[in-house]
Tab-separated table of C-alpha atoms and ligand atoms in Angstrom:
chain	number	residue	atom	x	y	z
A	1	UNK	CA	48.250	7.069	127.804
A	2	UNK	CA	47.943	4.919	124.677
A	3	UNK	CA	50.548	2.189	124.357
A	4	UNK	CA	52.304	0.582	121.426
A	5	UNK	CA	54.132	-2.702	120.905
A	6	UNK	CA	57.617	-3.095	119.467
A	7	UNK	CA	60.087	-5.913	118.872
A	8	UNK	CA	63.265	-4.531	120.425
A	9	UNK	CA	66.941	-5.436	120.041
A	10	UNK	CA	68.501	-4.775	123.428
A	11	UNK	CA	71.880	-6.368	122.751
A	12	UNK	CA	73.359	-7.550	119.415
A	13	UNK	CA	73.508	-11.312	119.269
A	14	UNK	CA	70.359	-11.755	121.361
A	15	UNK	CA	66.794	-12.331	120.083
A	16	UNK	CA	64.379	-9.430	119.779
A	17	UNK	CA	61.983	-9.029	122.694
A	18	UNK	CA	58.399	-7.701	122.665
A	19	UNK	CA	58.043	-4.493	124.667
A	20	UNK	CA	55.088	-2.242	125.417
A	21	UNK	CA	55.765	1.479	125.419
A	22	UNK	CA	53.767	4.698	125.406
A	23	UNK	CA	52.953	5.832	121.875
A	24	UNK	CA	55.556	8.545	121.150
A	25	UNK	CA	54.591	12.121	120.338
A	26	UNK	CA	56.013	13.485	117.075
A	27	UNK	CA	58.333	16.458	117.515
A	28	UNK	CA	58.683	19.445	115.202
A	29	UNK	CA	58.915	18.283	111.588
A	30	UNK	CA	57.978	14.716	112.498
A	31	UNK	CA	54.958	12.493	111.977
A	32	UNK	CA	53.576	9.558	113.913
A	33	UNK	CA	52.824	6.616	111.622
A	34	UNK	CA	50.505	3.750	112.507
A	35	UNK	CA	52.235	0.811	110.846
A	36	UNK	CA	50.392	-1.566	108.520
A	37	UNK	CA	53.406	-3.598	107.352
A	38	UNK	CA	57.194	-3.608	107.675
A	39	UNK	CA	59.557	-5.565	105.459
A	40	UNK	CA	62.425	-7.635	106.834
A	41	UNK	CA	65.727	-6.703	105.192
A	42	UNK	CA	69.076	-8.456	105.301
A	43	UNK	CA	70.442	-5.304	106.928
A	44	UNK	CA	68.247	-6.148	109.943
A	45	UNK	CA	70.086	-9.466	110.206
A	46	UNK	CA	73.452	-7.688	110.125
A	47	UNK	CA	72.200	-5.367	112.876
A	48	UNK	CA	70.956	-8.220	115.064
A	49	UNK	CA	74.204	-10.115	114.512
A	50	UNK	CA	76.323	-7.128	115.600
A	51	UNK	CA	77.900	-6.654	112.179
A	52	UNK	CA	77.009	-2.938	111.963
A	53	UNK	CA	78.939	-0.436	114.094
A	54	UNK	CA	77.354	1.772	116.785
A	55	UNK	CA	73.616	1.082	116.568
A	56	UNK	CA	71.359	3.013	118.923
A	57	UNK	CA	70.532	0.535	121.714
A	58	UNK	CA	67.963	-0.552	122.499
A	59	UNK	CA	66.738	-0.267	118.912
A	60	UNK	CA	63.563	-1.218	117.073
A	61	UNK	CA	64.747	-2.597	113.692
A	62	UNK	CA	62.881	-2.247	110.411
A	63	UNK	CA	63.137	0.269	107.577
A	64	UNK	CA	60.595	-0.860	104.989
A	65	UNK	CA	57.558	0.682	106.622
A	66	UNK	CA	54.103	1.201	105.149
A	67	UNK	CA	51.545	2.913	107.339
A	68	UNK	CA	49.183	5.790	107.781
A	69	UNK	CA	49.822	9.173	109.341
A	70	UNK	CA	48.320	9.176	112.837
A	71	UNK	CA	49.615	12.507	114.205
A	72	UNK	CA	51.519	15.525	112.911
A	73	UNK	CA	54.292	17.338	114.766
A	74	UNK	CA	54.657	21.105	114.692
A	75	UNK	CA	55.376	22.639	111.320
A	76	UNK	CA	54.465	19.598	109.215
A	77	UNK	CA	51.023	20.679	108.059
A	78	UNK	CA	50.854	23.040	105.134
A	79	UNK	CA	54.421	22.672	103.919
A	80	UNK	CA	54.408	22.067	100.177
A	81	UNK	CA	57.085	19.452	99.962
A	82	UNK	CA	56.918	17.785	103.332
A	83	UNK	CA	53.291	18.376	104.201
A	84	UNK	CA	51.635	15.132	105.144
A	85	UNK	CA	47.978	14.813	105.980
A	86	UNK	CA	46.368	12.755	108.711
A	87	UNK	CA	45.360	9.350	107.387
A	88	UNK	CA	47.617	9.592	104.336
A	89	UNK	CA	49.417	6.375	103.387
A	90	UNK	CA	53.180	6.832	103.590
A	91	UNK	CA	56.386	4.849	103.286
A	92	UNK	CA	59.263	5.273	105.712
A	93	UNK	CA	62.636	4.192	104.257
A	94	UNK	CA	66.148	3.524	105.592
A	95	UNK	CA	67.336	7.119	105.131
A	96	UNK	CA	65.658	8.715	108.148
A	97	UNK	CA	67.342	12.106	108.333
A	98	UNK	CA	70.255	14.033	106.842
A	99	UNK	CA	71.998	17.196	108.016
A	100	UNK	CA	71.420	19.176	104.783
A	101	UNK	CA	74.663	21.045	105.525
A	102	UNK	CA	77.645	18.761	104.886
A	103	UNK	CA	79.468	18.668	101.554
A	104	UNK	CA	77.604	15.503	100.494
A	105	UNK	CA	74.155	16.902	101.289
A	106	UNK	CA	74.934	20.115	99.432
A	107	UNK	CA	76.310	18.106	96.504
A	108	UNK	CA	73.163	16.013	95.882
A	109	UNK	CA	74.669	12.953	97.559
A	110	UNK	CA	72.711	12.914	100.803
A	111	UNK	CA	73.093	9.128	100.837
A	112	UNK	CA	76.662	9.824	102.017
A	113	UNK	CA	75.703	12.474	104.636
A	114	UNK	CA	78.229	12.940	107.444
A	115	UNK	CA	75.540	13.110	110.139
A	116	UNK	CA	72.632	10.922	109.021
A	117	UNK	CA	70.019	8.953	110.935
A	118	UNK	CA	68.949	5.572	109.630
A	119	UNK	CA	65.550	4.081	110.356
A	120	UNK	CA	65.806	0.898	112.388
A	121	UNK	CA	69.526	1.441	113.083
A	122	UNK	CA	70.164	4.838	114.644
A	123	UNK	CA	66.511	5.769	115.145
A	124	UNK	CA	63.650	3.430	115.984
A	125	UNK	CA	62.084	1.620	113.055
A	126	UNK	CA	59.127	-0.425	111.972
A	127	UNK	CA	59.115	-3.717	113.886
A	128	UNK	CA	56.327	-2.107	115.877
A	129	UNK	CA	52.766	-0.859	115.790
A	130	UNK	CA	53.846	2.816	115.579
A	131	UNK	CA	56.907	4.809	114.542
A	132	UNK	CA	57.876	8.479	114.564
A	133	UNK	CA	59.602	9.673	111.389
A	134	UNK	CA	61.043	12.870	109.943
A	135	UNK	CA	58.275	14.038	107.599
A	136	UNK	CA	60.762	15.187	104.949
A	137	UNK	CA	62.076	11.645	104.549
A	138	UNK	CA	58.730	9.874	104.139
A	139	UNK	CA	57.019	9.286	100.831
A	140	UNK	CA	53.344	9.359	99.924
A	141	UNK	CA	52.206	5.959	98.637
A	142	UNK	CA	49.360	6.494	96.261
A	143	UNK	CA	47.443	3.766	94.513
A	144	UNK	CA	45.704	0.785	96.028
A	145	UNK	CA	48.546	-1.711	96.232
A	146	UNK	CA	48.528	-4.113	99.158
A	147	UNK	CA	50.432	-2.754	102.176
A	148	UNK	CA	52.507	-5.898	102.753
A	149	UNK	CA	53.366	-6.227	99.064
A	150	UNK	CA	54.417	-2.564	98.986
A	151	UNK	CA	56.738	-2.716	102.005
A	152	UNK	CA	59.693	-4.409	100.230
A	153	UNK	CA	59.809	-1.563	97.719
A	154	UNK	CA	60.982	0.751	100.528
A	155	UNK	CA	64.470	-0.774	100.773
A	156	UNK	CA	64.907	-3.811	98.539
A	157	UNK	CA	63.340	-1.688	95.818
A	158	UNK	CA	65.021	1.649	96.538
A	159	UNK	CA	68.551	0.455	97.219
A	160	UNK	CA	68.169	-2.099	94.453
A	161	UNK	CA	67.244	0.783	92.155
A	162	UNK	CA	70.264	2.832	93.206
A	163	UNK	CA	72.492	-0.209	92.563
A	164	UNK	CA	70.841	-0.663	89.189
A	165	UNK	CA	71.536	2.943	88.192
A	166	UNK	CA	75.152	2.655	89.329
A	167	UNK	CA	75.481	-0.525	87.241
A	168	UNK	CA	74.972	1.578	84.105
A	169	UNK	CA	73.073	1.105	80.885
A	170	UNK	CA	74.456	-2.259	79.756
A	171	UNK	CA	71.997	-4.802	78.402
A	172	UNK	CA	73.425	-7.942	80.006
A	173	UNK	CA	73.002	-7.674	83.770
A	174	UNK	CA	73.971	-10.244	86.384
A	175	UNK	CA	72.216	-10.362	89.764
A	176	UNK	CA	74.033	-12.318	92.483
A	177	UNK	CA	71.751	-13.374	95.314
A	178	UNK	CA	68.138	-13.662	94.209
A	179	UNK	CA	66.321	-12.368	97.281
A	180	UNK	CA	64.088	-9.394	97.930
A	181	UNK	CA	66.062	-6.790	95.974
A	182	UNK	CA	66.874	-8.945	92.943
A	183	UNK	CA	63.324	-10.234	92.590
A	184	UNK	CA	62.135	-6.613	92.264
A	185	UNK	CA	64.967	-5.408	90.040
A	186	UNK	CA	64.709	-8.345	87.657
A	187	UNK	CA	61.196	-7.171	86.779
A	188	UNK	CA	62.317	-3.590	86.151
A	189	UNK	CA	65.290	-4.728	84.043
A	190	UNK	CA	63.198	-7.149	81.993
A	191	UNK	CA	60.577	-4.423	81.472
A	192	UNK	CA	63.368	-2.201	80.125
A	193	UNK	CA	64.379	-4.963	77.711
A	194	UNK	CA	67.593	-5.973	79.457
A	195	UNK	CA	68.857	-9.517	79.681
A	196	UNK	CA	68.916	-10.604	83.326
A	197	UNK	CA	71.202	-13.403	84.514
A	198	UNK	CA	70.278	-14.591	88.013
A	199	UNK	CA	72.897	-16.254	90.206
A	200	UNK	CA	71.704	-18.060	93.333
A	201	UNK	CA	73.168	-20.283	95.997
A	202	UNK	CA	74.207	-23.491	94.220
A	203	UNK	CA	71.211	-25.795	93.967
A	204	UNK	CA	68.577	-23.221	94.996
A	205	UNK	CA	66.102	-24.336	92.359
A	206	UNK	CA	63.209	-22.417	93.931
A	207	UNK	CA	65.051	-19.085	93.609
A	208	UNK	CA	66.163	-19.968	90.074
A	209	UNK	CA	62.647	-20.766	88.982
A	210	UNK	CA	61.338	-17.564	90.627
A	211	UNK	CA	64.001	-15.637	88.684
A	212	UNK	CA	62.941	-17.178	85.366
A	213	UNK	CA	59.286	-16.472	86.110
A	214	UNK	CA	60.145	-12.798	86.696
A	215	UNK	CA	61.908	-12.349	83.367
A	216	UNK	CA	65.477	-13.614	83.836
A	217	UNK	CA	66.795	-15.121	80.590
A	218	UNK	CA	69.084	-17.440	82.551
A	219	UNK	CA	69.341	-18.624	86.139
A	220	UNK	CA	71.974	-20.796	87.756
A	221	UNK	CA	74.284	-21.278	90.711
A	222	UNK	CA	76.902	-18.636	91.453
A	223	UNK	CA	79.706	-20.959	90.275
A	224	UNK	CA	78.068	-21.662	86.921
A	225	UNK	CA	79.063	-19.903	83.710
A	226	UNK	CA	76.400	-17.862	81.988
A	227	UNK	CA	76.193	-17.959	78.144
A	228	UNK	CA	77.479	-14.405	77.520
A	229	UNK	CA	79.787	-11.971	79.278
A	230	UNK	CA	77.951	-9.435	81.433
A	231	UNK	CA	77.991	-5.657	81.031
A	232	UNK	CA	77.526	-5.321	84.776
A	233	UNK	CA	76.825	-7.395	87.837
A	234	UNK	CA	75.119	-6.432	91.100
A	235	UNK	CA	75.931	-8.450	94.211
A	236	UNK	CA	73.156	-8.494	96.804
A	237	UNK	CA	74.320	-11.576	98.712
A	238	UNK	CA	76.619	-10.626	101.640
A	239	UNK	CA	79.337	-12.939	100.342
A	240	UNK	CA	82.716	-11.386	99.521
A	241	UNK	CA	83.801	-14.454	97.539
A	242	UNK	CA	81.248	-13.445	94.890
A	243	UNK	CA	83.264	-10.318	93.996
A	244	UNK	CA	86.123	-12.111	92.186
A	245	UNK	CA	83.580	-14.510	90.644
A	246	UNK	CA	81.515	-11.606	89.295
A	247	UNK	CA	84.644	-9.856	87.998
A	248	UNK	CA	85.360	-12.909	85.868
A	249	UNK	CA	81.791	-12.811	84.550
A	250	UNK	CA	81.908	-9.199	83.287
A	251	UNK	CA	83.377	-8.072	79.995
A	252	UNK	CA	86.178	-5.526	79.506
A	253	UNK	CA	85.087	-2.218	81.027
A	254	UNK	CA	82.367	-4.012	82.999
A	255	UNK	CA	81.302	-3.027	86.470
A	256	UNK	CA	80.652	-5.025	89.634
A	257	UNK	CA	78.336	-3.245	92.084
A	258	UNK	CA	78.202	-4.332	95.720
A	259	UNK	CA	74.688	-3.473	96.890
A	260	UNK	CA	74.726	-4.504	100.551
A	261	UNK	CA	75.758	-2.724	103.729
A	262	UNK	CA	77.935	-5.610	104.934
A	263	UNK	CA	79.831	-8.409	103.222
A	264	UNK	CA	82.234	-11.106	104.339
A	265	UNK	CA	85.867	-10.379	103.412
A	266	UNK	CA	86.721	-10.363	99.719
A	267	UNK	CA	89.350	-12.999	98.944
A	268	UNK	CA	92.450	-11.892	97.052
A	269	UNK	CA	92.419	-12.344	93.290
A	270	UNK	CA	94.880	-11.813	90.421
A	271	UNK	CA	95.144	-8.272	89.116
A	272	UNK	CA	94.421	-9.523	85.604
A	273	UNK	CA	90.814	-10.126	86.666
A	274	UNK	CA	90.437	-6.377	87.316
A	275	UNK	CA	92.583	-5.316	84.363
A	276	UNK	CA	90.978	-3.878	81.228
A	277	UNK	CA	89.044	-1.243	83.106
A	278	UNK	CA	86.765	-3.501	85.048
A	279	UNK	CA	85.445	-1.722	88.146
A	280	UNK	CA	84.260	-2.646	91.627
A	281	UNK	CA	82.017	-0.107	93.374
A	282	UNK	CA	79.748	-0.125	96.395
A	283	UNK	CA	76.364	1.501	96.847
A	284	UNK	CA	75.477	3.118	100.160
A	285	UNK	CA	71.982	4.041	101.315
A	286	UNK	CA	69.656	6.046	99.080
A	287	UNK	CA	68.738	9.602	98.243
A	288	UNK	CA	65.189	10.897	98.281
A	289	UNK	CA	65.537	11.377	94.537
A	290	UNK	CA	66.204	7.631	94.155
A	291	UNK	CA	63.006	6.991	96.093
A	292	UNK	CA	60.852	9.349	94.061
A	293	UNK	CA	62.211	7.919	90.795
A	294	UNK	CA	61.761	4.308	91.796
A	295	UNK	CA	58.315	4.694	93.370
A	296	UNK	CA	57.165	6.222	90.074
A	297	UNK	CA	58.754	3.514	87.920
A	298	UNK	CA	57.703	0.442	89.928
A	299	UNK	CA	53.993	0.626	88.996
A	300	UNK	CA	54.825	1.424	85.359
A	301	UNK	CA	57.035	-1.660	85.224
A	302	UNK	CA	54.230	-3.689	86.816
A	303	UNK	CA	56.470	-4.757	89.700
A	304	UNK	CA	54.800	-7.447	91.807
A	305	UNK	CA	56.489	-8.567	94.980
A	306	UNK	CA	56.400	-12.071	96.390
A	307	UNK	CA	55.966	-11.820	100.152
A	308	UNK	CA	55.675	-14.097	103.149
A	309	UNK	CA	53.709	-12.511	105.995
A	310	UNK	CA	54.608	-12.983	109.668
A	311	UNK	CA	52.824	-11.558	112.707
A	312	UNK	CA	54.978	-8.887	114.389
A	313	UNK	CA	55.595	-11.136	117.377
A	314	UNK	CA	57.184	-13.690	114.998
A	315	UNK	CA	59.981	-11.305	113.970
A	316	UNK	CA	62.691	-13.652	115.254
A	317	UNK	CA	61.279	-16.486	113.135
A	318	UNK	CA	61.226	-14.230	110.065
A	319	UNK	CA	64.884	-13.305	110.638
A	320	UNK	CA	65.811	-16.971	111.119
A	321	UNK	CA	64.054	-17.932	107.878
A	322	UNK	CA	65.864	-15.136	106.015
A	323	UNK	CA	69.185	-16.286	107.454
A	324	UNK	CA	68.543	-19.852	106.305
A	325	UNK	CA	67.515	-18.809	102.795
A	326	UNK	CA	64.011	-20.188	103.350
A	327	UNK	CA	62.196	-17.107	102.025
A	328	UNK	CA	61.211	-16.624	98.396
A	329	UNK	CA	61.028	-12.896	97.686
A	330	UNK	CA	60.610	-10.905	100.898
A	331	UNK	CA	59.434	-11.415	104.480
A	332	UNK	CA	57.013	-8.832	105.879
A	333	UNK	CA	55.873	-8.264	109.477
A	334	UNK	CA	52.230	-7.397	110.148
A	335	UNK	CA	51.528	-5.707	113.507
B	401	ZN	ZN1	74.775	15.856	105.462
B	402	ZN	ZN1	67.251	-2.641	103.817
């Protein structure tokens, strides 16, 4: 039997370990994907650190997967919408499965499904040579873009895009935490003619200069004051203390969007900072519609990702570098 390799989390708080396993067989409605690249997302860090409730254990993390279809399960071939062909390049995102029956699924909000599966959290993900995925939740990746440079679009891009849409149409947009998601979104926002204000860790000159090079009109530390009030702010850094800071940076009626799955506690703040119809909202997961929209827009906007490649076996080093803020753009694992 053919075997595959995977970096496995057996217990939160412990390093990933390399394991050999038989290559899985796709079930009905599933595909087997031979992985070419998998992005490293901050959510993976939260998973490894035990900050996300009830992961499947052991679990293979990773939900920014680019690969090629290596086998089809029953019923996949010939379906109009979900039909995938052998050898086709596909992306496998965080949203791995939804029930299609709960009130959220029926209401066009499958990102909030009551019985979902998430790639690399509650079903095995892409820190591996192979993965099995629900064919209906994979996306064809056309074009000739580099596999590693495409991988970050699958989460940083998609959930960034959902956050961006929730932020509204305002022209002055703040991005707090200039990592994988912000470095993609800044390009889309600048392409749409918006004014991007990039807030980084104080003193992170490398991130600030990356932000300016990608179209930000201003970049500074999170405690600095930008030259105009913002219409909206998106917080990608997992730092609750940024919420009251961002509220002070938005104008009346402005919106603060929390784009991550986990954040440290939000400190208390005076009600007057929320007054005048300022809003705080969170964004959870993605819908397949978000993915289709964003994957169409990214090439039009000329989105180019900045990636650092790591061999699969170096996954722990990639996570450590992400934790320490040593990565410009996005880290990507190559099996
Ligand atoms: Zn559902
Ligand atoms: Zn992610």
